[in-house]
PDB file of N, CA and C in Angstrom:
ATOM      1  N   UNK D  24      10.263 -23.538  -3.954  1.00 36.00           N
ATOM      2  CA  UNK D  24      10.836 -22.655  -2.979  1.00 36.00           C
ATOM      3  C   UNK D  24      12.062 -21.993  -3.605  1.00 36.00           C
ATOM      4  N   UNK D  25      12.340 -20.784  -3.197  1.00 61.00           N
ATOM      5  CA  UNK D  25      13.434 -20.051  -3.812  1.00 61.00           C
ATOM      6  C   UNK D  25      14.752 -20.336  -3.089  1.00 61.00           C
ATOM      7  N   UNK D  26      15.826 -20.168  -3.815  1.00 83.00           N
ATOM      8  CA  UNK D  26      17.151 -20.426  -3.258  1.00 83.00           C
ATOM      9  C   UNK D  26      17.702 -19.162  -2.603  1.00 83.00           C
ATOM     10  N   UNK D  27      18.792 -19.339  -1.872  1.00 85.00           N
ATOM     11  CA  UNK D  27      19.442 -18.197  -1.228  1.00 85.00           C
ATOM     12  C   UNK D  27      19.970 -17.216  -2.277  1.00 85.00           C
ATOM     13  N   UNK D  28      20.396 -17.730  -3.429  1.00 85.00           N
ATOM     14  CA  UNK D  28      20.885 -16.857  -4.490  1.00 85.00           C
ATOM     15  C   UNK D  28      19.797 -15.969  -5.067  1.00 85.00           C
ATOM     16  N   UNK D  29      18.611 -16.549  -5.255  1.00 88.00           N
ATOM     17  CA  UNK D  29      17.487 -15.756  -5.757  1.00 88.00           C
ATOM     18  C   UNK D  29      17.097 -14.672  -4.759  1.00 88.00           C
ATOM     19  N   UNK D  30      17.045 -15.052  -3.487  1.00 89.00           N
ATOM     20  CA  UNK D  30      16.694 -14.064  -2.462  1.00 89.00           C
ATOM     21  C   UNK D  30      17.745 -12.964  -2.377  1.00 89.00           C
ATOM     22  N   UNK D  31      19.002 -13.339  -2.490  1.00 89.00           N
ATOM     23  CA  UNK D  31      20.064 -12.340  -2.442  1.00 89.00           C
ATOM     24  C   UNK D  31      19.936 -11.356  -3.606  1.00 89.00           C
ATOM     25  N   UNK D  32      19.630 -11.863  -4.789  1.00 91.00           N
ATOM     26  CA  UNK D  32      19.434 -10.979  -5.947  1.00 91.00           C
ATOM     27  C   UNK D  32      18.201 -10.105  -5.768  1.00 91.00           C
ATOM     28  N   UNK D  33      17.152 -10.668  -5.195  1.00 89.00           N
ATOM     29  CA  UNK D  33      15.936  -9.896  -4.937  1.00 89.00           C
ATOM     30  C   UNK D  33      16.233  -8.744  -3.988  1.00 89.00           C
ATOM     31  N   UNK D  34      16.929  -9.050  -2.894  1.00 90.00           N
ATOM     32  CA  UNK D  34      17.281  -8.000  -1.940  1.00 90.00           C
ATOM     33  C   UNK D  34      18.216  -6.970  -2.558  1.00 90.00           C
ATOM     34  N   UNK D  35      19.130  -7.407  -3.395  1.00 92.00           N
ATOM     35  CA  UNK D  35      20.042  -6.477  -4.054  1.00 92.00           C
ATOM     36  C   UNK D  35      19.275  -5.504  -4.951  1.00 92.00           C
ATOM     37  N   UNK D  36      18.294  -6.021  -5.701  1.00 91.00           N
ATOM     38  CA  UNK D  36      17.467  -5.150  -6.554  1.00 91.00           C
ATOM     39  C   UNK D  36      16.708  -4.150  -5.694  1.00 91.00           C
ATOM     40  N   UNK D  37      16.139  -4.617  -4.595  1.00 91.00           N
ATOM     41  CA  UNK D  37      15.388  -3.714  -3.719  1.00 91.00           C
ATOM     42  C   UNK D  37      16.292  -2.654  -3.098  1.00 91.00           C
ATOM     43  N   UNK D  38      17.493  -3.036  -2.705  1.00 91.00           N
ATOM     44  CA  UNK D  38      18.438  -2.075  -2.120  1.00 91.00           C
ATOM     45  C   UNK D  38      18.828  -1.024  -3.151  1.00 91.00           C
ATOM     46  N   UNK D  39      19.187  -1.467  -4.344  1.00 91.00           N
ATOM     47  CA  UNK D  39      19.583  -0.519  -5.392  1.00 91.00           C
ATOM     48  C   UNK D  39      18.433   0.425  -5.741  1.00 91.00           C
ATOM     49  N   UNK D  40      17.241  -0.132  -5.880  1.00 89.00           N
ATOM     50  CA  UNK D  40      16.088   0.697  -6.232  1.00 89.00           C
ATOM     51  C   UNK D  40      15.770   1.696  -5.123  1.00 89.00           C
ATOM     52  N   UNK D  41      15.844   1.249  -3.886  1.00 88.00           N
ATOM     53  CA  UNK D  41      15.538   2.118  -2.759  1.00 88.00           C
ATOM     54  C   UNK D  41      16.532   3.274  -2.651  1.00 88.00           C
ATOM     55  N   UNK D  42      17.784   3.019  -3.004  1.00 87.00           N
ATOM     56  CA  UNK D  42      18.797   4.069  -2.963  1.00 87.00           C
ATOM     57  C   UNK D  42      18.802   4.942  -4.217  1.00 87.00           C
ATOM     58  N   UNK D  43      17.960   4.607  -5.193  1.00 90.00           N
ATOM     59  CA  UNK D  43      17.903   5.402  -6.417  1.00 90.00           C
ATOM     60  C   UNK D  43      19.048   5.129  -7.374  1.00 90.00           C
ATOM     61  N   UNK D  44      19.702   4.000  -7.205  1.00 89.00           N
ATOM     62  CA  UNK D  44      20.828   3.624  -8.064  1.00 89.00           C
ATOM     63  C   UNK D  44      20.288   2.762  -9.202  1.00 89.00           C
ATOM     64  N   UNK D  45      20.697   3.026 -10.445  1.00 90.00           N
ATOM     65  CA  UNK D  45      20.237   2.192 -11.559  1.00 90.00           C
ATOM     66  C   UNK D  45      20.603   0.721 -11.333  1.00 90.00           C
ATOM     67  N   UNK D  46      19.649  -0.158 -11.586  1.00 90.00           N
ATOM     68  CA  UNK D  46      19.849  -1.585 -11.349  1.00 90.00           C
ATOM     69  C   UNK D  46      20.527  -2.204 -12.564  1.00 90.00           C
ATOM     70  N   UNK D  47      21.742  -2.692 -12.363  1.00 92.00           N
ATOM     71  CA  UNK D  47      22.471  -3.395 -13.418  1.00 92.00           C
ATOM     72  C   UNK D  47      22.955  -4.733 -12.871  1.00 92.00           C
ATOM     73  N   UNK D  48      23.296  -5.625 -13.777  1.00 92.00           N
ATOM     74  CA  UNK D  48      23.775  -6.946 -13.371  1.00 92.00           C
ATOM     75  C   UNK D  48      25.068  -6.830 -12.570  1.00 92.00           C
ATOM     76  N   UNK D  49      25.932  -5.906 -12.954  1.00 93.00           N
ATOM     77  CA  UNK D  49      27.196  -5.740 -12.250  1.00 93.00           C
ATOM     78  C   UNK D  49      26.977  -5.275 -10.815  1.00 93.00           C
ATOM     79  N   UNK D  50      26.063  -4.347 -10.626  1.00 93.00           N
ATOM     80  CA  UNK D  50      25.800  -3.832  -9.280  1.00 93.00           C
ATOM     81  C   UNK D  50      25.122  -4.884  -8.413  1.00 93.00           C
ATOM     82  N   UNK D  51      24.240  -5.674  -9.006  1.00 92.00           N
ATOM     83  CA  UNK D  51      23.610  -6.769  -8.263  1.00 92.00           C
ATOM     84  C   UNK D  51      24.680  -7.770  -7.838  1.00 92.00           C
ATOM     85  N   UNK D  52      25.556  -8.138  -8.765  1.00 92.00           N
ATOM     86  CA  UNK D  52      26.622  -9.092  -8.460  1.00 92.00           C
ATOM     87  C   UNK D  52      27.555  -8.553  -7.371  1.00 92.00           C
ATOM     88  N   UNK D  53      27.820  -7.253  -7.405  1.00 92.00           N
ATOM     89  CA  UNK D  53      28.690  -6.646  -6.396  1.00 92.00           C
ATOM     90  C   UNK D  53      28.054  -6.727  -5.009  1.00 92.00           C
ATOM     91  N   UNK D  54      26.764  -6.409  -4.920  1.00 92.00           N
ATOM     92  CA  UNK D  54      26.078  -6.483  -3.630  1.00 92.00           C
ATOM     93  C   UNK D  54      26.009  -7.917  -3.114  1.00 92.00           C
ATOM     94  N   UNK D  55      25.726  -8.844  -3.999  1.00 92.00           N
ATOM     95  CA  UNK D  55      25.626 -10.250  -3.604  1.00 92.00           C
ATOM     96  C   UNK D  55      26.984 -10.758  -3.125  1.00 92.00           C
ATOM     97  N   UNK D  56      28.044 -10.365  -3.828  1.00 92.00           N
ATOM     98  CA  UNK D  56      29.395 -10.776  -3.438  1.00 92.00           C
ATOM     99  C   UNK D  56      29.767 -10.174  -2.087  1.00 92.00           C
ATOM    100  N   UNK D  57      29.368  -8.916  -1.862  1.00 92.00           N
ATOM    101  CA  UNK D  57      29.664  -8.261  -0.590  1.00 92.00           C
ATOM    102  C   UNK D  57      28.938  -8.941   0.571  1.00 92.00           C
ATOM    103  N   UNK D  58      27.814  -9.580   0.273  1.00 90.00           N
ATOM    104  CA  UNK D  58      27.049 -10.293   1.298  1.00 90.00           C
ATOM    105  C   UNK D  58      27.553 -11.723   1.493  1.00 90.00           C
ATOM    106  N   UNK D  59      28.596 -12.086   0.784  1.00 90.00           N
ATOM    107  CA  UNK D  59      29.176 -13.441   0.850  1.00 90.00           C
ATOM    108  C   UNK D  59      28.169 -14.528   0.494  1.00 90.00           C
ATOM    109  N   UNK D  60      27.380 -14.264  -0.540  1.00 89.00           N
ATOM    110  CA  UNK D  60      26.420 -15.241  -1.042  1.00 89.00           C
ATOM    111  C   UNK D  60      26.868 -15.640  -2.443  1.00 89.00           C
ATOM    112  N   UNK D  61      26.949 -16.940  -2.674  1.00 88.00           N
ATOM    113  CA  UNK D  61      27.327 -17.394  -4.014  1.00 88.00           C
ATOM    114  C   UNK D  61      26.059 -17.654  -4.821  1.00 88.00           C
ATOM    115  N   UNK D  62      26.039 -17.100  -6.029  1.00 89.00           N
ATOM    116  CA  UNK D  62      24.881 -17.257  -6.914  1.00 89.00           C
ATOM    117  C   UNK D  62      25.357 -17.743  -8.279  1.00 89.00           C
ATOM    118  N   UNK D  63      24.450 -18.345  -8.995  1.00 89.00           N
ATOM    119  CA  UNK D  63      24.757 -18.729 -10.369  1.00 89.00           C
ATOM    120  C   UNK D  63      24.983 -17.453 -11.172  1.00 89.00           C
ATOM    121  N   UNK D  64      25.821 -17.520 -12.167  1.00 87.00           N
ATOM    122  CA  UNK D  64      26.226 -16.322 -12.906  1.00 87.00           C
ATOM    123  C   UNK D  64      25.078 -15.671 -13.675  1.00 87.00           C
ATOM    124  N   UNK D  65      24.021 -16.397 -13.970  1.00 91.00           N
ATOM    125  CA  UNK D  65      22.922 -15.828 -14.756  1.00 91.00           C
ATOM    126  C   UNK D  65      21.891 -15.083 -13.909  1.00 91.00           C
ATOM    127  N   UNK D  66      21.851 -15.295 -12.583  1.00 90.00           N
ATOM    128  CA  UNK D  66      20.839 -14.636 -11.753  1.00 90.00           C
ATOM    129  C   UNK D  66      20.917 -13.111 -11.797  1.00 90.00           C
ATOM    130  N   UNK D  67      22.085 -12.497 -11.599  1.00 92.00           N
ATOM    131  CA  UNK D  67      22.116 -11.026 -11.625  1.00 92.00           C
ATOM    132  C   UNK D  67      21.607 -10.433 -12.938  1.00 92.00           C
ATOM    133  N   UNK D  68      21.941 -11.058 -14.069  1.00 91.00           N
ATOM    134  CA  UNK D  68      21.482 -10.506 -15.348  1.00 91.00           C
ATOM    135  C   UNK D  68      19.972 -10.683 -15.513  1.00 91.00           C
ATOM    136  N   UNK D  69      19.419 -11.791 -15.025  1.00 91.00           N
ATOM    137  CA  UNK D  69      17.967 -11.979 -15.102  1.00 91.00           C
ATOM    138  C   UNK D  69      17.225 -10.932 -14.274  1.00 91.00           C
ATOM    139  N   UNK D  70      17.719 -10.691 -13.076  1.00 91.00           N
ATOM    140  CA  UNK D  70      17.071  -9.709 -12.214  1.00 91.00           C
ATOM    141  C   UNK D  70      17.250  -8.293 -12.752  1.00 91.00           C
ATOM    142  N   UNK D  71      18.395  -8.006 -13.365  1.00 91.00           N
ATOM    143  CA  UNK D  71      18.611  -6.688 -13.963  1.00 91.00           C
ATOM    144  C   UNK D  71      17.660  -6.462 -15.132  1.00 91.00           C
ATOM    145  N   UNK D  72      17.451  -7.503 -15.947  1.00 91.00           N
ATOM    146  CA  UNK D  72      16.510  -7.385 -17.064  1.00 91.00           C
ATOM    147  C   UNK D  72      15.085  -7.187 -16.569  1.00 91.00           C
ATOM    148  N   UNK D  73      14.732  -7.875 -15.495  1.00 88.00           N
ATOM    149  CA  UNK D  73      13.397  -7.704 -14.917  1.00 88.00           C
ATOM    150  C   UNK D  73      13.208  -6.274 -14.424  1.00 88.00           C
ATOM    151  N   UNK D  74      14.201  -5.754 -13.713  1.00 88.00           N
ATOM    152  CA  UNK D  74      14.098  -4.393 -13.190  1.00 88.00           C
ATOM    153  C   UNK D  74      14.088  -3.362 -14.309  1.00 88.00           C
ATOM    154  N   UNK D  75      14.699  -3.702 -15.431  1.00 87.00           N
ATOM    155  CA  UNK D  75      14.715  -2.793 -16.582  1.00 87.00           C
ATOM    156  C   UNK D  75      13.342  -2.739 -17.249  1.00 87.00           C
ATOM    157  N   UNK D  76      12.666  -3.884 -17.327  1.00 85.00           N
ATOM    158  CA  UNK D  76      11.394  -3.959 -18.049  1.00 85.00           C
ATOM    159  C   UNK D  76      10.177  -3.670 -17.181  1.00 85.00           C
ATOM    160  N   UNK D  77      10.281  -3.923 -15.893  1.00 83.00           N
ATOM    161  CA  UNK D  77       9.157  -3.736 -14.992  1.00 83.00           C
ATOM    162  C   UNK D  77       9.503  -2.683 -13.955  1.00 83.00           C
ATOM    163  N   UNK D  78       8.522  -1.952 -13.520  1.00 84.00           N
ATOM    164  CA  UNK D  78       8.715  -0.959 -12.476  1.00 84.00           C
ATOM    165  C   UNK D  78       8.789  -1.691 -11.133  1.00 84.00           C
ATOM    166  N   UNK D  79       9.879  -1.522 -10.420  1.00 85.00           N
ATOM    167  CA  UNK D  79      10.081  -2.223  -9.153  1.00 85.00           C
ATOM    168  C   UNK D  79       9.029  -1.794  -8.136  1.00 85.00           C
ATOM    169  N   UNK D  80       8.646  -0.518  -8.140  1.00 82.00           N
ATOM    170  CA  UNK D  80       7.601  -0.052  -7.230  1.00 82.00           C
ATOM    171  C   UNK D  80       6.301  -0.817  -7.460  1.00 82.00           C
ATOM    172  N   UNK D  81       5.945  -1.034  -8.725  1.00 82.00           N
ATOM    173  CA  UNK D  81       4.723  -1.781  -9.025  1.00 82.00           C
ATOM    174  C   UNK D  81       4.817  -3.220  -8.531  1.00 82.00           C
ATOM    175  N   UNK D  82       5.979  -3.828  -8.684  1.00 81.00           N
ATOM    176  CA  UNK D  82       6.155  -5.207  -8.210  1.00 81.00           C
ATOM    177  C   UNK D  82       6.010  -5.285  -6.693  1.00 81.00           C
ATOM    178  N   UNK D  83       6.558  -4.300  -6.003  1.00 81.00           N
ATOM    179  CA  UNK D  83       6.472  -4.300  -4.546  1.00 81.00           C
ATOM    180  C   UNK D  83       5.041  -4.048  -4.093  1.00 81.00           C
ATOM    181  N   UNK D  84       4.368  -3.123  -4.729  1.00 84.00           N
ATOM    182  CA  UNK D  84       3.009  -2.772  -4.316  1.00 84.00           C
ATOM    183  C   UNK D  84       1.989  -3.856  -4.657  1.00 84.00           C
ATOM    184  N   UNK D  85       2.259  -4.664  -5.662  1.00 79.00           N
ATOM    185  CA  UNK D  85       1.311  -5.687  -6.094  1.00 79.00           C
ATOM    186  C   UNK D  85       1.737  -7.090  -5.693  1.00 79.00           C
ATOM    187  N   UNK D  86       2.510  -7.197  -4.644  1.00 73.00           N
ATOM    188  CA  UNK D  86       3.021  -8.504  -4.225  1.00 73.00           C
ATOM    189  C   UNK D  86       1.887  -9.465  -3.929  1.00 73.00           C
ATOM    190  N   UNK D  87       0.909  -9.067  -3.177  1.00 71.00           N
ATOM    191  CA  UNK D  87      -0.156  -9.975  -2.776  1.00 71.00           C
ATOM    192  C   UNK D  87      -1.361  -9.971  -3.681  1.00 71.00           C
ATOM    193  N   UNK D  88      -1.408  -9.128  -4.685  1.00 67.00           N
ATOM    194  CA  UNK D  88      -2.620  -9.006  -5.490  1.00 67.00           C
ATOM    195  C   UNK D  88      -2.841 -10.191  -6.425  1.00 67.00           C
ATOM    196  N   UNK D  89      -1.776 -10.844  -6.875  1.00 61.00           N
ATOM    197  CA  UNK D  89      -1.941 -11.946  -7.806  1.00 61.00           C
ATOM    198  C   UNK D  89      -1.969 -13.306  -7.141  1.00 61.00           C
ATOM    199  N   UNK D  90      -1.929 -13.334  -5.830  1.00 51.00           N
ATOM    200  CA  UNK D  90      -1.928 -14.602  -5.125  1.00 51.00           C
ATOM    201  C   UNK D  90      -0.540 -15.191  -4.994  1.00 51.00           C
ATOM    202  N   UNK D  91       0.474 -14.524  -5.557  1.00 48.00           N
ATOM    203  CA  UNK D  91       1.832 -15.030  -5.473  1.00 48.00           C
ATOM    204  C   UNK D  91       2.568 -14.404  -4.315  1.00 48.00           C
ATOM    205  N   UNK D  92       3.645 -15.008  -3.920  1.00 48.00           N
ATOM    206  CA  UNK D  92       4.467 -14.475  -2.841  1.00 48.00           C
ATOM    207  C   UNK D  92       5.511 -13.532  -3.418  1.00 48.00           C
ATOM    208  N   UNK D  93       6.200 -12.799  -2.567  1.00 48.00           N
ATOM    209  CA  UNK D  93       7.172 -11.814  -3.026  1.00 48.00           C
ATOM    210  C   UNK D  93       8.267 -12.416  -3.896  1.00 48.00           C
ATOM    211  N   UNK D  94       8.891 -13.522  -3.519  1.00 50.00           N
ATOM    212  CA  UNK D  94       9.941 -14.068  -4.378  1.00 50.00           C
ATOM    213  C   UNK D  94       9.415 -14.501  -5.742  1.00 50.00           C
ATOM    214  N   UNK D  95       8.177 -14.943  -5.799  1.00 47.00           N
ATOM    215  CA  UNK D  95       7.606 -15.364  -7.071  1.00 47.00           C
ATOM    216  C   UNK D  95       7.417 -14.159  -7.979  1.00 47.00           C
ATOM    217  N   UNK D  96       6.950 -13.050  -7.424  1.00 46.00           N
ATOM    218  CA  UNK D  96       6.702 -11.867  -8.232  1.00 46.00           C
ATOM    219  C   UNK D  96       8.000 -11.280  -8.766  1.00 46.00           C
ATOM    220  N   UNK D  97       9.060 -11.291  -7.984  1.00 49.00           N
ATOM    221  CA  UNK D  97      10.320 -10.714  -8.418  1.00 49.00           C
ATOM    222  C   UNK D  97      11.094 -11.685  -9.301  1.00 49.00           C
ATOM    223  N   UNK D  98      10.982 -12.969  -9.034  1.00 48.00           N
ATOM    224  CA  UNK D  98      11.733 -13.975  -9.780  1.00 48.00           C
ATOM    225  C   UNK D  98      10.908 -14.591 -10.901  1.00 48.00           C
ATOM    226  N   UNK D  99       9.933 -13.873 -11.408  1.00 46.00           N
ATOM    227  CA  UNK D  99       9.024 -14.416 -12.413  1.00 46.00           C
ATOM    228  C   UNK D  99       9.710 -14.908 -13.683  1.00 46.00           C
ATOM    229  N   UNK D 100      10.718 -14.215 -14.256  1.00 48.00           N
ATOM    230  CA  UNK D 100      11.307 -14.709 -15.489  1.00 48.00           C
ATOM    231  C   UNK D 100      11.956 -16.084 -15.340  1.00 48.00           C
ATOM    232  N   UNK D 101      12.477 -16.394 -14.178  1.00 50.00           N
ATOM    233  CA  UNK D 101      13.148 -17.672 -13.989  1.00 50.00           C
ATOM    234  C   UNK D 101      12.152 -18.819 -13.988  1.00 50.00           C
ATOM    235  N   UNK D 102      10.969 -18.596 -13.439  1.00 46.00           N
ATOM    236  CA  UNK D 102       9.982 -19.661 -13.334  1.00 46.00           C
ATOM    237  C   UNK D 102       9.112 -19.790 -14.561  1.00 46.00           C
ATOM    238  N   UNK D 103       9.178 -18.858 -15.460  1.00 45.00           N
ATOM    239  CA  UNK D 103       8.366 -18.922 -16.664  1.00 45.00           C
ATOM    240  C   UNK D 103       6.932 -18.462 -16.438  1.00 45.00           C
ATOM    241  N   UNK D 104       6.646 -17.910 -15.289  1.00 44.00           N
ATOM    242  CA  UNK D 104       5.287 -17.461 -14.987  1.00 44.00           C
ATOM    243  C   UNK D 104       5.180 -15.949 -15.092  1.00 44.00           C
ATOM    244  N   UNK D 105       5.993 -15.345 -15.915  1.00 45.00           N
ATOM    245  CA  UNK D 105       6.032 -13.887 -16.006  1.00 45.00           C
ATOM    246  C   UNK D 105       4.701 -13.280 -16.430  1.00 45.00           C
ATOM    247  N   UNK D 106       3.992 -13.811 -17.441  1.00 44.00           N
ATOM    248  CA  UNK D 106       2.747 -13.159 -17.811  1.00 44.00           C
ATOM    249  C   UNK D 106       1.707 -13.182 -16.697  1.00 44.00           C
ATOM    250  N   UNK D 107       1.638 -14.238 -15.951  1.00 44.00           N
ATOM    251  CA  UNK D 107       0.623 -14.328 -14.901  1.00 44.00           C
ATOM    252  C   UNK D 107       1.000 -13.468 -13.698  1.00 44.00           C
ATOM    253  N   UNK D 108       2.247 -13.501 -13.287  1.00 41.00           N
ATOM    254  CA  UNK D 108       2.653 -12.786 -12.087  1.00 41.00           C
ATOM    255  C   UNK D 108       2.878 -11.307 -12.357  1.00 41.00           C
ATOM    256  N   UNK D 109       3.330 -10.956 -13.541  1.00 42.00           N
ATOM    257  CA  UNK D 109       3.688  -9.580 -13.812  1.00 42.00           C
ATOM    258  C   UNK D 109       2.582  -8.781 -14.491  1.00 42.00           C
ATOM    259  N   UNK D 110       1.518  -9.429 -14.883  1.00 44.00           N
ATOM    260  CA  UNK D 110       0.430  -8.705 -15.536  1.00 44.00           C
ATOM    261  C   UNK D 110      -0.212  -7.751 -14.547  1.00 44.00           C
ATOM    262  N   UNK D 111      -0.446  -6.503 -14.962  1.00 45.00           N
ATOM    263  CA  UNK D 111      -1.067  -5.561 -14.045  1.00 45.00           C
ATOM    264  C   UNK D 111      -2.505  -5.970 -13.752  1.00 45.00           C
ATOM    265  N   UNK D 112      -2.865  -5.812 -12.522  1.00 48.00           N
ATOM    266  CA  UNK D 112      -4.220  -6.180 -12.114  1.00 48.00           C
ATOM    267  C   UNK D 112      -5.213  -5.160 -12.668  1.00 48.00           C
ATOM    268  N   UNK D 113      -6.224  -5.671 -13.318  1.00 46.00           N
ATOM    269  CA  UNK D 113      -7.250  -4.786 -13.872  1.00 46.00           C
ATOM    270  C   UNK D 113      -8.190  -4.368 -12.756  1.00 46.00           C
ATOM    271  N   UNK D 114      -8.272  -3.071 -12.585  1.00 50.00           N
ATOM    272  CA  UNK D 114      -9.142  -2.570 -11.536  1.00 50.00           C
ATOM    273  C   UNK D 114     -10.527  -2.313 -12.120  1.00 50.00           C
ATOM    274  N   UNK D 115     -11.491  -2.919 -11.488  1.00 54.00           N
ATOM    275  CA  UNK D 115     -12.858  -2.720 -11.933  1.00 54.00           C
ATOM    276  C   UNK D 115     -13.495  -1.645 -11.059  1.00 54.00           C
ATOM    277  N   UNK D 116     -14.171  -0.735 -11.718  1.00 54.00           N
ATOM    278  CA  UNK D 116     -14.845   0.312 -10.977  1.00 54.00           C
ATOM    279  C   UNK D 116     -16.215  -0.201 -10.552  1.00 54.00           C
ATOM    280  N   UNK D 117     -16.453  -0.145  -9.270  1.00 58.00           N
ATOM    281  CA  UNK D 117     -17.749  -0.561  -8.747  1.00 58.00           C
ATOM    282  C   UNK D 117     -18.596   0.683  -8.559  1.00 58.00           C
ATOM    283  N   UNK D 118     -19.777   0.636  -9.098  1.00 61.00           N
ATOM    284  CA  UNK D 118     -20.669   1.772  -8.940  1.00 61.00           C
ATOM    285  C   UNK D 118     -21.307   1.709  -7.568  1.00 61.00           C
ATOM    286  N   UNK D 119     -21.214   2.812  -6.866  1.00 60.00           N
ATOM    287  CA  UNK D 119     -21.818   2.866  -5.553  1.00 60.00           C
ATOM    288  C   UNK D 119     -23.309   3.096  -5.716  1.00 60.00           C
ATOM    289  N   UNK D 120     -24.097   2.409  -4.927  1.00 60.00           N
ATOM    290  CA  UNK D 120     -25.539   2.622  -5.032  1.00 60.00           C
ATOM    291  C   UNK D 120     -25.879   4.048  -4.624  1.00 60.00           C
ATOM    292  N   UNK D 121     -26.721   4.661  -5.410  1.00 61.00           N
ATOM    293  CA  UNK D 121     -27.110   6.041  -5.136  1.00 61.00           C
ATOM    294  C   UNK D 121     -28.140   6.053  -4.015  1.00 61.00           C
ATOM    295  N   UNK D 122     -27.960   7.008  -3.115  1.00 60.00           N
ATOM    296  CA  UNK D 122     -28.905   7.130  -2.017  1.00 60.00           C
ATOM    297  C   UNK D 122     -30.170   7.794  -2.529  1.00 60.00           C
ATOM    298  N   UNK D 123     -31.279   7.238  -2.113  1.00 56.00           N
ATOM    299  CA  UNK D 123     -32.549   7.822  -2.531  1.00 56.00           C
ATOM    300  C   UNK D 123     -32.922   8.937  -1.570  1.00 56.00           C
ATOM    301  N   UNK D 124     -33.438   9.993  -2.123  1.00 54.00           N
ATOM    302  CA  UNK D 124     -33.859  11.098  -1.279  1.00 54.00           C
ATOM    303  C   UNK D 124     -35.350  10.969  -0.991  1.00 54.00           C
ATOM    304  N   UNK D 125     -35.820  11.718   0.008  1.00 52.00           N
ATOM    305  CA  UNK D 125     -37.237  11.685   0.361  1.00 52.00           C
ATOM    306  C   UNK D 125     -38.107  12.255  -0.753  1.00 52.00           C
ATOM    307  N   UNK D 126     -37.567  13.146  -1.565  1.00 54.00           N
ATOM    308  CA  UNK D 126     -38.323  13.739  -2.661  1.00 54.00           C
ATOM    309  C   UNK D 126     -38.748  12.668  -3.657  1.00 54.00           C
ATOM    310  N   UNK D 127     -37.949  11.660  -3.839  1.00 57.00           N
ATOM    311  CA  UNK D 127     -38.262  10.616  -4.799  1.00 57.00           C
ATOM    312  C   UNK D 127     -39.435   9.752  -4.341  1.00 57.00           C
ATOM    313  N   UNK D 128     -39.725   9.704  -3.045  1.00 61.00           N
ATOM    314  CA  UNK D 128     -40.778   8.845  -2.534  1.00 61.00           C
ATOM    315  C   UNK D 128     -42.142   9.515  -2.531  1.00 61.00           C
ATOM    316  N   UNK D 129     -42.176  10.818  -2.748  1.00 63.00           N
ATOM    317  CA  UNK D 129     -43.441  11.496  -2.820  1.00 63.00           C
ATOM    318  C   UNK D 129     -43.947  11.996  -1.478  1.00 63.00           C
ATOM    319  N   UNK D 130     -43.215  11.841  -0.425  1.00 63.00           N
ATOM    320  CA  UNK D 130     -43.621  12.388   0.864  1.00 63.00           C
ATOM    321  C   UNK D 130     -42.378  12.825   1.624  1.00 63.00           C
ATOM    322  N   UNK D 131     -42.560  13.655   2.628  1.00 62.00           N
ATOM    323  CA  UNK D 131     -41.457  14.099   3.455  1.00 62.00           C
ATOM    324  C   UNK D 131     -41.841  13.948   4.923  1.00 62.00           C
ATOM    325  N   UNK D 132     -40.938  14.120   5.766  1.00 65.00           N
ATOM    326  CA  UNK D 132     -41.129  13.944   7.206  1.00 65.00           C
ATOM    327  C   UNK D 132     -42.082  14.994   7.780  1.00 65.00           C
ATOM    328  N   UNK D 133     -42.102  16.189   7.191  1.00 70.00           N
ATOM    329  CA  UNK D 133     -42.877  17.292   7.771  1.00 70.00           C
ATOM    330  C   UNK D 133     -44.164  17.577   7.023  1.00 70.00           C
ATOM    331  N   UNK D 134     -44.698  16.707   6.234  1.00 59.00           N
ATOM    332  CA  UNK D 134     -45.980  16.941   5.534  1.00 59.00           C
ATOM    333  C   UNK D 134     -47.146  16.629   6.415  1.00 59.00           C
TER     334      UNK D 134
END
């Protein structure tokens, strides 16, 4: 289960990204401090590095695709499950069955 500090950093990243502000460790720490949440000193830098390397929009949109929960997907570097949680889901193209026409059967309704 995630701690209040991890959740605070997650929300800070989402707030910064939503406002179009570059995500940095200092800005995450400032938001967390303004929320009166105490976090370990390494959390803001971990989340800033994650936001730098991964597209936050992709993380938000793919929250449920890997079977992980939102905090797991955002806090992946801390848990060591980054390759599994952050790997983009491979989309397989399914071929739709082609509809057969009456011409292919050799007869029509009006013959």
